[in-house]
Short mmCIF file of C-alpha atoms in Angstrom, two decimals:
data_model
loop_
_atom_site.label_atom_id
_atom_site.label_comp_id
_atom_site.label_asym_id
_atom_site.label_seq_id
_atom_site.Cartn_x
_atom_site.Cartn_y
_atom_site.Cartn_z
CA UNK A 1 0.00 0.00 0.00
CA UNK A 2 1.26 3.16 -0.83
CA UNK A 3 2.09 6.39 1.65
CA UNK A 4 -0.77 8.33 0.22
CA UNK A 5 -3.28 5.34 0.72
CA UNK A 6 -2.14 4.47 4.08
CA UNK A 7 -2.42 8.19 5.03
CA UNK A 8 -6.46 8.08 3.14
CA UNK A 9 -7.22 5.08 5.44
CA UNK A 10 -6.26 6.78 8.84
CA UNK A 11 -7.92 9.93 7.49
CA UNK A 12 -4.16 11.27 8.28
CA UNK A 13 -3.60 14.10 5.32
CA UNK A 14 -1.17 16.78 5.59
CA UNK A 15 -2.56 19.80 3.63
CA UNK A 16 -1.30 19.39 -0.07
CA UNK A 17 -2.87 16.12 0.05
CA UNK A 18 -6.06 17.37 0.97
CA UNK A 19 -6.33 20.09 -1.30
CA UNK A 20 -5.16 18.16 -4.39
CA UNK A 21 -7.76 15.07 -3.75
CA UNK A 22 -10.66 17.57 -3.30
CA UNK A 23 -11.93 17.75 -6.46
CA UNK A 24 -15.13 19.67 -7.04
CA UNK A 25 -18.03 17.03 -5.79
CA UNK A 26 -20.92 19.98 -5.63
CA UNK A 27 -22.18 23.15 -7.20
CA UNK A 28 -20.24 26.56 -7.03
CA UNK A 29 -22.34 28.71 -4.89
CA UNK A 30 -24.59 31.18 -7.17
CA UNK A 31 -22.43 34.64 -7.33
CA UNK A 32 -24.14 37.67 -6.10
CA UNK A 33 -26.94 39.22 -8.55
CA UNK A 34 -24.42 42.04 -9.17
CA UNK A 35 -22.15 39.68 -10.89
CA UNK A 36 -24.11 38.70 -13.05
CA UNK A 37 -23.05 36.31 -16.34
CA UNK A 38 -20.39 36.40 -19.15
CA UNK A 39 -21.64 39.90 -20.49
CA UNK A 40 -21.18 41.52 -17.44
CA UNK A 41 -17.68 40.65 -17.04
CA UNK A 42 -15.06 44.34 -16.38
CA UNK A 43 -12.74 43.75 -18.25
CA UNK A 44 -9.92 46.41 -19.45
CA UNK A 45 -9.99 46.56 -22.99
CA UNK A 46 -13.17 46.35 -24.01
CA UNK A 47 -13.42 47.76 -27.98
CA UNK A 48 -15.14 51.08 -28.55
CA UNK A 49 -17.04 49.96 -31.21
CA UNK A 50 -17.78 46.74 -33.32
CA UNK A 51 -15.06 44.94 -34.93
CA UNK A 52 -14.30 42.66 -37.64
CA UNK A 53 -11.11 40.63 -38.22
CA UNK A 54 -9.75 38.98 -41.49
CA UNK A 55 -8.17 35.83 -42.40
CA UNK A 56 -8.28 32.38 -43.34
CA UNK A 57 -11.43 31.61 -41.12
CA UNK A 58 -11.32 27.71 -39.96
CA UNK A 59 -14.87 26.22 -39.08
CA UNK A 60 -16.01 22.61 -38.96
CA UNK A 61 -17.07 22.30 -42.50
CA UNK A 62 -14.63 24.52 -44.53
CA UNK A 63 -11.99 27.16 -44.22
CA UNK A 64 -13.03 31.03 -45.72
CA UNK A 65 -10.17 32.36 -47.36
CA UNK A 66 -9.82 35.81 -46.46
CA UNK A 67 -12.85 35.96 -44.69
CA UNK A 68 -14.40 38.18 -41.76
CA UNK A 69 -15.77 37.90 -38.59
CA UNK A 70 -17.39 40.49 -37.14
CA UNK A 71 -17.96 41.04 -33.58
CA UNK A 72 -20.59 43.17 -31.71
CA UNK A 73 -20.36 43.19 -28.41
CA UNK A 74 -20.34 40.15 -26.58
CA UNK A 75 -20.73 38.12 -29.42
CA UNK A 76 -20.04 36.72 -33.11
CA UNK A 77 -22.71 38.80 -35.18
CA UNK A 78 -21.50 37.48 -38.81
CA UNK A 79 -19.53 35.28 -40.32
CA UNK A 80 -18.45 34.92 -44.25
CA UNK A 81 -16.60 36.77 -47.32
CA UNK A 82 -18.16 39.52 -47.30
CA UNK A 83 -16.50 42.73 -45.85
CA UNK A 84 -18.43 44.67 -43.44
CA UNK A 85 -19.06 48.09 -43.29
CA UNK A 86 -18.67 50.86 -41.48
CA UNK A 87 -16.86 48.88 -39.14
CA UNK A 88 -13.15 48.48 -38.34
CA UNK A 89 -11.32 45.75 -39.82
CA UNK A 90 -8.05 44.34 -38.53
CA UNK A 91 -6.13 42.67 -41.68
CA UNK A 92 -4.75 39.96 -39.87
CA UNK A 93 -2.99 37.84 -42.80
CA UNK A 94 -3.42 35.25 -40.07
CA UNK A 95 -5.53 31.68 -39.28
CA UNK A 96 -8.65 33.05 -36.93
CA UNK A 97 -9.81 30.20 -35.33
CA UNK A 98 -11.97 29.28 -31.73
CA UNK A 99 -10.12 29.69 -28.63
CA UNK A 100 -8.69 26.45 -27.49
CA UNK A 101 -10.01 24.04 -25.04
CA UNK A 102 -7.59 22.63 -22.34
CA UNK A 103 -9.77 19.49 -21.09
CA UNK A 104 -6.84 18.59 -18.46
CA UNK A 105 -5.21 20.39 -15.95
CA UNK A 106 -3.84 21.55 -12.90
CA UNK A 107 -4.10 25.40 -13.12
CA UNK A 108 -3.57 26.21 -9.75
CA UNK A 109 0.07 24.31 -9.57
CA UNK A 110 1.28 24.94 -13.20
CA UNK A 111 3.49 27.71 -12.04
CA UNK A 112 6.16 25.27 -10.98
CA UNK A 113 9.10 24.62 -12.73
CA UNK A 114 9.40 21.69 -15.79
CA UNK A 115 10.59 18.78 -13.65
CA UNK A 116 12.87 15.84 -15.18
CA UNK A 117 11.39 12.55 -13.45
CA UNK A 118 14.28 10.27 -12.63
CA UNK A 119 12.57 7.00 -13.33
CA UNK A 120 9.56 5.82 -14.55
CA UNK A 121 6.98 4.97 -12.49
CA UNK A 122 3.84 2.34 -12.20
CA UNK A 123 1.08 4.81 -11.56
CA UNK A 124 0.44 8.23 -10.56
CA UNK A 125 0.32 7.28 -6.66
CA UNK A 126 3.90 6.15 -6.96
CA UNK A 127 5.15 9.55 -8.04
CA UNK A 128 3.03 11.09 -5.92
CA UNK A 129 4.71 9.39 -2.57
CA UNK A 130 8.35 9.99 -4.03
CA UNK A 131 10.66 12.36 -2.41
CA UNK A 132 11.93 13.88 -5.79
CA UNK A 133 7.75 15.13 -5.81
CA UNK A 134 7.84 16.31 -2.81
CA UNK A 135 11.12 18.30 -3.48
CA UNK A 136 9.97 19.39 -6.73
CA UNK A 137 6.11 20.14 -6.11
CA UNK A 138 5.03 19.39 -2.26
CA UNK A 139 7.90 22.23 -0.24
CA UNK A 140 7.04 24.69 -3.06
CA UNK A 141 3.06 24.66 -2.99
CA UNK A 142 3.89 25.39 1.03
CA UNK A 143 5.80 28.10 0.74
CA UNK A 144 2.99 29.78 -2.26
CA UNK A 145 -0.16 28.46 -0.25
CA UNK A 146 -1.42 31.91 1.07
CA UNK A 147 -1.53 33.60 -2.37
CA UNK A 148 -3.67 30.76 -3.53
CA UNK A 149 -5.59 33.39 -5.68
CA UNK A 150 -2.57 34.39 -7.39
CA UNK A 151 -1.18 31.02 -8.33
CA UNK A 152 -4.37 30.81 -9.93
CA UNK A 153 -4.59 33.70 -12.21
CA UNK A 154 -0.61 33.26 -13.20
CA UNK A 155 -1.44 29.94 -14.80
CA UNK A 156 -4.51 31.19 -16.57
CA UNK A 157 -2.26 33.96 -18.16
CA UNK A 158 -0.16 30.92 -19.01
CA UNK A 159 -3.24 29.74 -20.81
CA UNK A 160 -4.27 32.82 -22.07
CA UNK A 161 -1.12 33.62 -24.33
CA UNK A 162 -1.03 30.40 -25.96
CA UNK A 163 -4.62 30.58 -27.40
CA UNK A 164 -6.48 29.10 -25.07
CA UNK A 165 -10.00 30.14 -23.84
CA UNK A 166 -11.15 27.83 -21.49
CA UNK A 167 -9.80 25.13 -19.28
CA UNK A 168 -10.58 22.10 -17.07
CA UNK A 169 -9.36 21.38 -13.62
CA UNK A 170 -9.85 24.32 -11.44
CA UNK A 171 -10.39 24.26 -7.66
CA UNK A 172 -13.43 25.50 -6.07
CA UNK A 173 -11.32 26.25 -3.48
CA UNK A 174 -11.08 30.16 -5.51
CA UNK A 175 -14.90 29.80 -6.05
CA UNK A 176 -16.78 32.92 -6.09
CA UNK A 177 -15.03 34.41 -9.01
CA UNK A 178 -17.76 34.03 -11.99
CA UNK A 179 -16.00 33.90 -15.40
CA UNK A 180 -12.68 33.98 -14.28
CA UNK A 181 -9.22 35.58 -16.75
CA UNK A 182 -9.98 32.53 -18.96
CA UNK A 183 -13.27 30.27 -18.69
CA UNK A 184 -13.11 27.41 -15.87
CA UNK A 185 -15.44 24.44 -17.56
CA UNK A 186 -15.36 22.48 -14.68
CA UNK A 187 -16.89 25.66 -12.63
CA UNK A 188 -19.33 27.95 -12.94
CA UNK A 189 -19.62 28.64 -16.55
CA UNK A 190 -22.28 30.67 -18.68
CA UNK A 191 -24.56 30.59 -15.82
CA UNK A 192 -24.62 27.10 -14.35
CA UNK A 193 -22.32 24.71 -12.84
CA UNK A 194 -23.13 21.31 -14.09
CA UNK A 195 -19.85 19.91 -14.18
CA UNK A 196 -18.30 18.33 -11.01
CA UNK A 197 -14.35 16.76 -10.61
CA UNK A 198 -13.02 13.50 -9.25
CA UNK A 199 -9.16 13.38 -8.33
CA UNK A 200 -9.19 9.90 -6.47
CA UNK A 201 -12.04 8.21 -6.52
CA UNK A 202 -11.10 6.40 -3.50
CA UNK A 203 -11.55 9.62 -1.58
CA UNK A 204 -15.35 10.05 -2.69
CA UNK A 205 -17.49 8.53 0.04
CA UNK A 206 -20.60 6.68 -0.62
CA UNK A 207 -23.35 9.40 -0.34
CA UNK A 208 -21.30 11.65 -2.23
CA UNK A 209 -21.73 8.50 -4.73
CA UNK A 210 -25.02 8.15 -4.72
CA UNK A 211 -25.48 12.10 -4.77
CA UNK A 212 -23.64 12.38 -7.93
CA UNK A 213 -25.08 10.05 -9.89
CA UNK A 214 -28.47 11.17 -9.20
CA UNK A 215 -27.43 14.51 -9.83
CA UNK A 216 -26.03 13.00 -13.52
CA UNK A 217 -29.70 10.92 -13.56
CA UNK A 218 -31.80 14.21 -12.85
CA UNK A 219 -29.56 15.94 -15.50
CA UNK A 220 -28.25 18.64 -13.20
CA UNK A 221 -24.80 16.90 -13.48
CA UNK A 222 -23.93 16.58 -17.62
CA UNK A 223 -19.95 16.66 -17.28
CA UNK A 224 -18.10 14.38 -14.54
CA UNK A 225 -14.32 14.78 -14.65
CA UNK A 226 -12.73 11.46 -13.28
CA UNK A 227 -8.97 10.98 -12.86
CA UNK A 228 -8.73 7.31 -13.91
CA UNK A 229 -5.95 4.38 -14.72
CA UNK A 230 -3.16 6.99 -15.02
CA UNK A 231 -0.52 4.02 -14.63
CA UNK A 232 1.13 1.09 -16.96
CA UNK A 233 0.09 -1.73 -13.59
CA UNK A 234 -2.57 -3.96 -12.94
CA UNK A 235 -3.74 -1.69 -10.06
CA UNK A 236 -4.47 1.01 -12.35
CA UNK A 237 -5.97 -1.00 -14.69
CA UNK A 238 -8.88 -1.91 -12.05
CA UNK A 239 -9.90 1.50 -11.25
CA UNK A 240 -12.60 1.12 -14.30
CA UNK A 241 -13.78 -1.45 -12.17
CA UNK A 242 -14.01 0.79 -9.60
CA UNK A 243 -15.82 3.51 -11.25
CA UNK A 244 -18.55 0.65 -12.75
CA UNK A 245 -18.75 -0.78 -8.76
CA UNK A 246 -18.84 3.26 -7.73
CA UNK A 247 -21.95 3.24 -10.86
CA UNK A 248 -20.47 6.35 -11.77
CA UNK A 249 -19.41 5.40 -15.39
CA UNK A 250 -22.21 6.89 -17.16
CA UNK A 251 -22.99 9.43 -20.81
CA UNK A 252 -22.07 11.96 -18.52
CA UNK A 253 -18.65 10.67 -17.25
CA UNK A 254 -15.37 12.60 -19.05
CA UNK A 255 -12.35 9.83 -17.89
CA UNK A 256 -9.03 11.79 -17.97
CA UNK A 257 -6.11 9.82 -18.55
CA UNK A 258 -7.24 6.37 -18.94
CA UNK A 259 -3.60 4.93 -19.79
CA UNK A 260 -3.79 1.79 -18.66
CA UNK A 261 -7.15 0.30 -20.17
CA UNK A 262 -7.03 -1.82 -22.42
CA UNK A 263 -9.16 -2.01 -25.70
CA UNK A 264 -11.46 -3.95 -24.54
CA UNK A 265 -11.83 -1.56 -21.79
CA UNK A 266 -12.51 0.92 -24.09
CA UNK A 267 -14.55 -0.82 -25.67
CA UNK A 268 -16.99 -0.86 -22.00
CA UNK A 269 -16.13 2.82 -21.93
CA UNK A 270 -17.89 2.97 -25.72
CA UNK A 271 -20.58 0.95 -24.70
CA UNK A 272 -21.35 3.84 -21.70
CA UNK A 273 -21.37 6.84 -23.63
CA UNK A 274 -18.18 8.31 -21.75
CA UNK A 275 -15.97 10.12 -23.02
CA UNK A 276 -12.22 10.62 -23.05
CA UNK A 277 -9.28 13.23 -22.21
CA UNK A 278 -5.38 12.71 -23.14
CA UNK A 279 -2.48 14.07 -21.80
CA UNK A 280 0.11 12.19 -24.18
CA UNK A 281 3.32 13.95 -22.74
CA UNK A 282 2.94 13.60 -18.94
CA UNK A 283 2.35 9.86 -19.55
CA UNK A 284 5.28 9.46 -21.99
CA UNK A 285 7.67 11.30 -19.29
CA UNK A 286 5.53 9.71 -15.82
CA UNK A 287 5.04 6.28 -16.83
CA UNK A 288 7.16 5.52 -20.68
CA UNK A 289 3.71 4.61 -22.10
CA UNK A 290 0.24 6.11 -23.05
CA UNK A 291 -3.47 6.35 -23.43
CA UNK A 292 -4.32 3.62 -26.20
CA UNK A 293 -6.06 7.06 -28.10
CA UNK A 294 -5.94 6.04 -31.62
CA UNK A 295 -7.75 2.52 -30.65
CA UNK A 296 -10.46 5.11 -28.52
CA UNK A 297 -11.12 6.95 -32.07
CA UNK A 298 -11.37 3.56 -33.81
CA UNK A 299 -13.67 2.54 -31.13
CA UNK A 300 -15.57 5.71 -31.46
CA UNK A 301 -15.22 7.26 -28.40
CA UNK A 302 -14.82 11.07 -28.04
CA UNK A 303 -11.48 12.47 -27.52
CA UNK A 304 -10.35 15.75 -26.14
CA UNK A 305 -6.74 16.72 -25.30
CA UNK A 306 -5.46 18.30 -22.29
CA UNK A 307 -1.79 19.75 -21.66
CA UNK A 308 -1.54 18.10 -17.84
CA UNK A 309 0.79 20.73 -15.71
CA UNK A 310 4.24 22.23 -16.86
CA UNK A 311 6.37 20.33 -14.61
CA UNK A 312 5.70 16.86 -16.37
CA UNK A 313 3.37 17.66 -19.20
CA UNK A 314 3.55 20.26 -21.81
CA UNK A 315 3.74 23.95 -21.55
CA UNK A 316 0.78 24.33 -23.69
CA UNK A 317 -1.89 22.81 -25.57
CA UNK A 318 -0.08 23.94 -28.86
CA UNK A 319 2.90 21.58 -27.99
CA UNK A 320 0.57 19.03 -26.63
CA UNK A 321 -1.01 19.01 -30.39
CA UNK A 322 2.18 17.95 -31.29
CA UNK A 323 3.05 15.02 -29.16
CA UNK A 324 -0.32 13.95 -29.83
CA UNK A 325 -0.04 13.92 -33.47
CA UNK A 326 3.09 12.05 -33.23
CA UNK A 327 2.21 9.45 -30.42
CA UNK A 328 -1.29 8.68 -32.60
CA UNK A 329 1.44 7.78 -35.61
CA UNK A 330 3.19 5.51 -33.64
CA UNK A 331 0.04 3.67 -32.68
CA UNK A 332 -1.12 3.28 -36.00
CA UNK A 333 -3.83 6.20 -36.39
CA UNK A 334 -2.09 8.82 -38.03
CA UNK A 335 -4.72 12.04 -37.77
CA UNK A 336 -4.64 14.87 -40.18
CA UNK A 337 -3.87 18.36 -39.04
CA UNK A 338 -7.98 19.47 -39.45
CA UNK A 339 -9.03 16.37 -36.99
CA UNK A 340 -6.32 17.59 -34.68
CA UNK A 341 -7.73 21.03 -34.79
CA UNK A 342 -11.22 20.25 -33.86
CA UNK A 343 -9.33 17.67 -31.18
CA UNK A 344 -9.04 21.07 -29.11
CA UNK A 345 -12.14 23.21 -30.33
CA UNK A 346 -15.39 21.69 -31.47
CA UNK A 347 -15.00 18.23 -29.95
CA UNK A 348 -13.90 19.33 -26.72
CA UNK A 349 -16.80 21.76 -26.29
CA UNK A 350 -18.63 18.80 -27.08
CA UNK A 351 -16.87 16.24 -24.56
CA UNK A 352 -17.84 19.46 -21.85
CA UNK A 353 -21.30 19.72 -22.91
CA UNK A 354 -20.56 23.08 -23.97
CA UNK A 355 -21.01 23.29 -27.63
CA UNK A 356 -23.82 25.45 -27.48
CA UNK A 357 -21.49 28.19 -27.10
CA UNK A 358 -18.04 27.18 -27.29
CA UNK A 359 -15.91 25.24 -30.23
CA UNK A 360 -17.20 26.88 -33.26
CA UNK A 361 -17.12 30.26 -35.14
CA UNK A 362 -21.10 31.04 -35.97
CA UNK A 363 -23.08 33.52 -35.88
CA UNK A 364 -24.84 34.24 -32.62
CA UNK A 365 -21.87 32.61 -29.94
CA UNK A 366 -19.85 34.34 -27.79
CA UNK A 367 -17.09 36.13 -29.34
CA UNK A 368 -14.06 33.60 -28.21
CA UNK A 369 -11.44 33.90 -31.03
CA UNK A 370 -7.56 32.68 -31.55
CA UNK A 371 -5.35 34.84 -34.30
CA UNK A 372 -2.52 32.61 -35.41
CA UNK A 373 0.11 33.91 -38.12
CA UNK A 374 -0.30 31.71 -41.28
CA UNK A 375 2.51 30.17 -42.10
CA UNK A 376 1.75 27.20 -43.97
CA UNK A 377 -0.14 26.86 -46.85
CA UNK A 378 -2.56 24.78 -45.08
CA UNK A 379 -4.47 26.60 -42.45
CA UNK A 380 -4.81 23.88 -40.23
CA UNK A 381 -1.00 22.48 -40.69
CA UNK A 382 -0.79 26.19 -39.41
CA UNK A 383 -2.50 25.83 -36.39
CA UNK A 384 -0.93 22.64 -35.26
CA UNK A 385 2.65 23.68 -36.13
CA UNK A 386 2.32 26.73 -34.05
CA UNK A 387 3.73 27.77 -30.72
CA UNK A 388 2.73 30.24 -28.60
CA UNK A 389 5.34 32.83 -30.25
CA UNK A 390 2.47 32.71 -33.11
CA UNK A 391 -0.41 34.02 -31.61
CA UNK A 392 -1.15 37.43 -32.67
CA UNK A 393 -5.07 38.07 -31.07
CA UNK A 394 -7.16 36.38 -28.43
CA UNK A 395 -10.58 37.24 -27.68
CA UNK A 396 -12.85 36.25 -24.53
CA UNK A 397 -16.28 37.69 -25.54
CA UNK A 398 -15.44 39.71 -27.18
CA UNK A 399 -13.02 41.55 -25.47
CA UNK A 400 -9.26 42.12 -26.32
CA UNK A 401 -7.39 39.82 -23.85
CA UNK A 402 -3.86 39.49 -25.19
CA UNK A 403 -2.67 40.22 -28.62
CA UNK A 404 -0.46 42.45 -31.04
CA UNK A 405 -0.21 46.48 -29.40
CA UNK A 406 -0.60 47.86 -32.51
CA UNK A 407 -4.38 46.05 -33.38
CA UNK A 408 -5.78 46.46 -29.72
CA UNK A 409 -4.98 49.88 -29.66
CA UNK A 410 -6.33 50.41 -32.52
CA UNK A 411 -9.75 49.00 -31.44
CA UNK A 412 -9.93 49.55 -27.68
CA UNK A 413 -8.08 53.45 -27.47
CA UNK A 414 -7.52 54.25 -24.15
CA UNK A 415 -7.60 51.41 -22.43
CA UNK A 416 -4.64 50.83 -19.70
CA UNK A 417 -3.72 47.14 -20.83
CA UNK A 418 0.02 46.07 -19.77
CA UNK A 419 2.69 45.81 -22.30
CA UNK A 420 4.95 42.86 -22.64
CA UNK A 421 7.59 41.88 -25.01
CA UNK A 422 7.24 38.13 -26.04
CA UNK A 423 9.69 36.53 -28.47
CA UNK A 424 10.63 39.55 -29.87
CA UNK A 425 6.96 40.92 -30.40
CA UNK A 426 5.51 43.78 -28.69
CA UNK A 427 2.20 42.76 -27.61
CA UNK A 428 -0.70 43.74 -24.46
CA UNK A 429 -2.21 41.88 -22.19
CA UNK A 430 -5.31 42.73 -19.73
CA UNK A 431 -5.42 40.65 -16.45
CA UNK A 432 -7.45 42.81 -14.48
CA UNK A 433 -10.51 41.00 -14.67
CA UNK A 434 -12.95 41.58 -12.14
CA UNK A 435 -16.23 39.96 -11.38
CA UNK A 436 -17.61 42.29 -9.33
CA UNK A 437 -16.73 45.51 -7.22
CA UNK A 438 -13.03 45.19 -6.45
CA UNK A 439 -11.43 45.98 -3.00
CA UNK A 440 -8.16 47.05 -4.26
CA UNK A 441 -7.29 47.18 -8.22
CA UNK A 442 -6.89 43.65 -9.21
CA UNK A 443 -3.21 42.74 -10.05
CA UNK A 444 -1.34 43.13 -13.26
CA UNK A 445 1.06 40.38 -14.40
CA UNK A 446 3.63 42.31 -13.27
CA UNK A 447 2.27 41.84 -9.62
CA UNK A 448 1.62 38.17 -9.75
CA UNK A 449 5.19 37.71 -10.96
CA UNK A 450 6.64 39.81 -8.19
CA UNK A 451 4.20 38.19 -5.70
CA UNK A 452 5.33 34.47 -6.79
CA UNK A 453 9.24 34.79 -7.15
CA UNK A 454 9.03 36.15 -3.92
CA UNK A 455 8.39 33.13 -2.35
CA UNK A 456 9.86 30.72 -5.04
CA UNK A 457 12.15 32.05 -7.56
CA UNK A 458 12.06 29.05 -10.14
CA UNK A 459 8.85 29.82 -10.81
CA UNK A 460 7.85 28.62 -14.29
CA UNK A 461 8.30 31.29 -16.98
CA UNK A 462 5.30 31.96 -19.29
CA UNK A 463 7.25 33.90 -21.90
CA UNK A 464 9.69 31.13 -22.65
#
């Protein structure tokens, strides 16, 4: 029996343990009426006036060449060759795109450093009771524990300048925040929190159970994030077993990792309507093998992709496209570029249960948009050969998040965003989100920097 188990059956934890197993097992609390939803959201550079952009314009069906999308507000108001008028139009040259969906995470501890494992080990409880972890993750999350909120918000900037929009694996630890920098799926999200998060499913006691899946039954619960078989051994290979004895594997249940089942396992997995989220790199580096994802797409299951944490995963969904693309070779199920595109966009906000507003560039949605230079002839090729150094423009409903100086000041005059220089390009960035009435200005990156190499000066670059 491992440390971690041993410490689970005394109800012994010391406090990483016990924040890292929580998981989020019930509803967010409703914010205050004066919070409101995803249009009331203060953000810094909000544009003056409607907008378009133009480029190669990648939806599900097709790609526009030099296309437009125009955005009013909020929201996506039109879509298609035509230019429109009397608005201002940003020539981007670029590959517009949906923001990208991280389905895996850790936000809260990917500010650590990229950590070389020293071995390989059976499963992720092995690694977890391991002194290099402890050295490497455990005496640095003690040290950055009181500014909880800002390890938070530094690793949703981290997000945030690699294109993506929206991620899983928050805490609701920092609940209370609405719509937060970048979207939390797994919290409260558009106006409802209908997702809930498992990290050990041996820490989930029976009513909470039986609570969740009638939550799932009654359809109040529609996205159930399980951490699941992350190992190569037999051990993690019965923890589907587990979730079937827990009757938690259900339509609604989203199994992250799921290295160590087999196809046939899969195949059960299929037959329940789950669905499926892969972190190729951290397994590679943890454990020397991975997720049997090519036989899950032969098998029909949906698959999203998630970037795990920086210090044995990837430092951004971008590179995780990558080792994805590569790993799904190896196994036999070579995907093209376009598949591995709506891998992080469409079929994620599926796998969430959010395509109704996220995933696709239409008319009517909010206004969540990734700018990526072009350059490849193929769009897509584009967008899965990029690295963060590429992106150019990222919009969160509409508002000017991060991007190029020169095009956000050109849309949103006036506002105070923060200049940064990031390989070599001079671009702005607004992290003063604020859900509400603030009691003191909320920080710029500048701050959160300052306030995390404070306390631990290897803290992971994002510009790097």
């Amino acid at each position: 029996m491992s440390e971690s188990h041993a410490q689970a059956d005394t109800g012994v934890l010391d406090d990483f343990e016990q924040e890292y197993r929580t998981g989020i097992l019930r509803a967010e609390e409703a914010p205050p009426a004066a919070i409101g939803t995803a249009a009331d959201l203060a953000m810094g550079a909000v544009p003056t006036t409607a907008f378009a952009v133009r480029g190669c314009i990648l939806t599900p069906e097709r790609k526009i060449e030099g296309g437009y999308v125009l955005v009013d507000s909020t929201s996506i108001a039109a879509v298609g060759a035509q230019r429109p008028e009397q608005v201002p139009v940003i020539e981007t040259g670029g590959v517009i795109l949906p923001g990208l969906i991280d389905l895996h995470g850790h936000p809260e501890y990917n500010v650590f450093a990229p950590w070389e494992p020293p071995t390989q080990y059976s499963n992720r409880y092995a690694w977890r009771d391991s002194p290099e972890y402890a050295q490497v993750i455990k005496q640095p999350w003690s040290q950055l524990k009181t500014i909880k909120g800002t390890l938070a918000r530094y690793a949703e900037v981290r997000a945030l300048v690699s294109g993506v929009t929206a991620i899983q694996g928050a805490s609701l630890q920092y609940a209370g925040k609405g719509e937060a920098l970048v979207r939390n799926v797994d919290l409260r999200i558009f106006g409802e929190h209908r997702a809930r998060s498992i990290i050990d499913l041996s820490s989930v006691g029976d009513d909470d159970r039986r609570r969740l899946r009638a939550q799932i039954d009654a359809g109040e619960v529609t996205a159930l994030y399980v951490h699941l078989a992350e190992g190569v051994d037999a051990k993690s290979s019965r923890e589907l077993d587990d979730l079937i004895a827990a009757d938690l594997l259900t339509p609604a249940t989203i199994i992250i990792h799921g290295t160590a089942l087999s196809r046939d396992q899969l195949g059960e997995v299929r037959d329940a309507g789950a669905r499926l989220v892969w972190s190729p790199q951290s397994n590679l580096r943890l454990y020397g093998r991975t997720t049997l994802a090519g036989d899950a797409l032969e098998l029909g299951i949906p698959l999203g992709l998630g970037a795990d944490w920086l210090p044995s995963g990837s430092a951004n969904l971008l590179a995780e496209l990558k080792v994805a693309r590569r790993t799904l070779a190896l196994q036999g199920h070579p995907m093209s570029a376009r598949r591995l595109v709506s891998m992080v966009t469409r079929d994620a906000a599926r796998i969430a249960g959010l395509d109704r507003y996220l995933g696709r560039i239409e008319p009517g949605r909010p206004a969540d948009l990734l700018v990526l230079e072009r350059r490849r002839d193929s769009p897509w090729e584009s967008v899965v050969e990029a690295d963060a150094s590429w992106v150019e423009l990222v919009t969160i409903g509409g508002n000017l998040v991060y991007g190029r100086t020169d095009w956000i000041g050109s849309l949103a005059a006036g506002a105070e965003l923060e200049p940064v220089i990031a390989w070599g390009k001079p671009l702005s960035i607004d992290t003063t989100y604020t859900a509400g009435p603030a009691a003191a200005p909320p920080p710029r990156l500048a701050d959160l920097r300052r306030a995390l190499i404070a306390r631990y000066p290897q803290v992971g670059p994002i510009f790097a």
